[in-house]
């Protein structure tokens, strides 16, 4: 039997200029309560800063929150920054006040899950758990 | 030709690749079976030369903010800096929120600043092993200064501090934790006592108290980590102290003790899975004395570590 103690590590970030991070903090706490190690990077981060932090922390997934309506620009920008840094395997999930018609656009841009204000916490946690598991199984080292 | 993945990873670490450095730390933290191979392939020279600075103190004293300031000072000297920021895991869920990075984000895009957040994961001594490995990996990845931030309250944090070449104890007025720090013996192990938030009421009183408690008044420094006031002076003192400790033998003496402690921590860490499965297999009669059972367990195991690690 091999003895490993793998943990789900994720980063919760808040891109964009608005300063509200209550939603992000609720998600961060819920994930912690489900055994996740959550790197919290605070508000007003650029996509490049989020990508660099995610790489240094070796997270499997990033959860982005946006309330400012800039998600169409900012979420894909994080995916792009990860790809440029050779970390396109890190999963990106997003949540916030996101109109239904934007969801397919975001999915097309590589955001694997979108959560809106009505999404139950259990579903969010399940999505992060799944993102970490699939990231791990796709990794050779 | 077969390319060995660990050999490749070590080469990438030594080429300062941030992903490789991060990945290597995770392999060790997660007890990957290849961690031993990885760690023994690291360049011992860079590890020998690095300076490890421990930053401890009560929550809210300003450790992370001060760390952000120290990073800037060391960067202006052209040094590549690694930071290990340790926070407790929740004992109930095993999860953690690691937020020290928030106060260091101004360095997020500097390729010569590597920040790694680490949760205690309920390890006792094992934290020392994991943090020690992380600092070795960072040193091999080109960092000549390693800053380890840890909440100074418990014994495991004291163990971490023993890894440092130089230790700062950061206090701030109004937290009421000075007494606790004294009780925990932190005053004795710290090289420098930093009264942060020097702009806040009570800073002078706290400074006087610290000067009384210190064995030498020159140990006590004031900083305002928000504005950076006093940080240049503190950094100069740190650099001078490092030089002194390198020439008067203090550093090599501490390194020797730290090394021994890391070896013991690793031994316990590597034994742990054997111990818990043996304990489960053994009839741990609740009426029997735990110490007696532990002795039975050890002799049954003949103290052999898990061959899979
Ligand atoms: N007034 C003042 N506030 C500070 C100073 N240093 C840190 N803080 C604030 O104190 C709080 C805790 O700081 P942090 O660095 O996270 O402390 P840590 O828990 O010891 O790492 C934050 O709100 C900081 O902005 C300082 O020198 N003066
Ligand atoms: Mg902190």
Coordinates of C-alpha atoms and ligand atoms in Angstrom, one line a residue, chain B residues 57-66 100 103 149 151 170 196-200 223-227, ligand 1:
Chain B
X57 CA 4.1 35.9 16.4
X58 CA 0.4 36.1 17.3
X59 CA -2.3 36.3 14.6
X60 CA -2.9 39.9 13.5
X61 CA 0.5 41.2 14.6
X62 CA 1.4 42.0 11.0
X63 CA 3.7 39.1 10.1
X64 CA 2.4 38.8 6.5
X65 CA 2.5 42.5 5.9
X66 CA 6.0 42.7 7.3
X100 CA -1.2 35.2 3.9
X103 CA -0.6 40.9 1.9
X149 CA 5.9 32.8 8.4
X151 CA 1.7 31.6 13.9
X170 CA 6.6 40.0 15.7
X196 CA 5.1 46.2 14.7
X197 CA 2.3 48.8 14.3
X198 CA 4.7 51.3 15.8
X199 CA 2.2 54.0 14.8
X200 CA -0.5 52.6 17.1
X223 CA 8.3 48.8 12.4
X224 CA 5.3 50.1 10.8
X225 CA 4.7 47.5 8.1
X226 CA 1.9 49.5 6.5
X227 CA 4.1 52.4 5.6
Ligands
LIG1 N1 -1.7 50.2 11.8 C1 -1.0 49.1 11.3 N2 -1.6 48.1 10.9 C2 -0.9 47.0 10.4 C3 0.6 47.1 10.4 N3 1.0 45.9 9.9 C4 -0.1 45.1 9.6 N4 -1.2 45.8 9.9 C5 -2.6 45.4 9.7 O1 -2.9 44.3 10.6 C6 -3.7 43.4 10.1 C7 -3.1 42.0 10.2 O2 -1.9 42.0 9.4 P1 -1.3 40.6 8.8 O3 0.0 41.0 8.1 O4 -2.3 39.8 8.1 O5 -0.9 39.9 10.2 P2 -0.5 38.4 10.6 O6 -1.7 37.6 11.0 O7 0.5 38.5 11.7 O8 0.1 37.8 9.3 C8 -4.0 43.8 8.7 O9 -5.2 44.4 8.6 C9 -2.8 44.7 8.4 O10 -3.2 45.7 7.4 C10 1.2 48.3 10.9 O11 2.4 48.4 11.0 N5 0.4 49.3 11.4

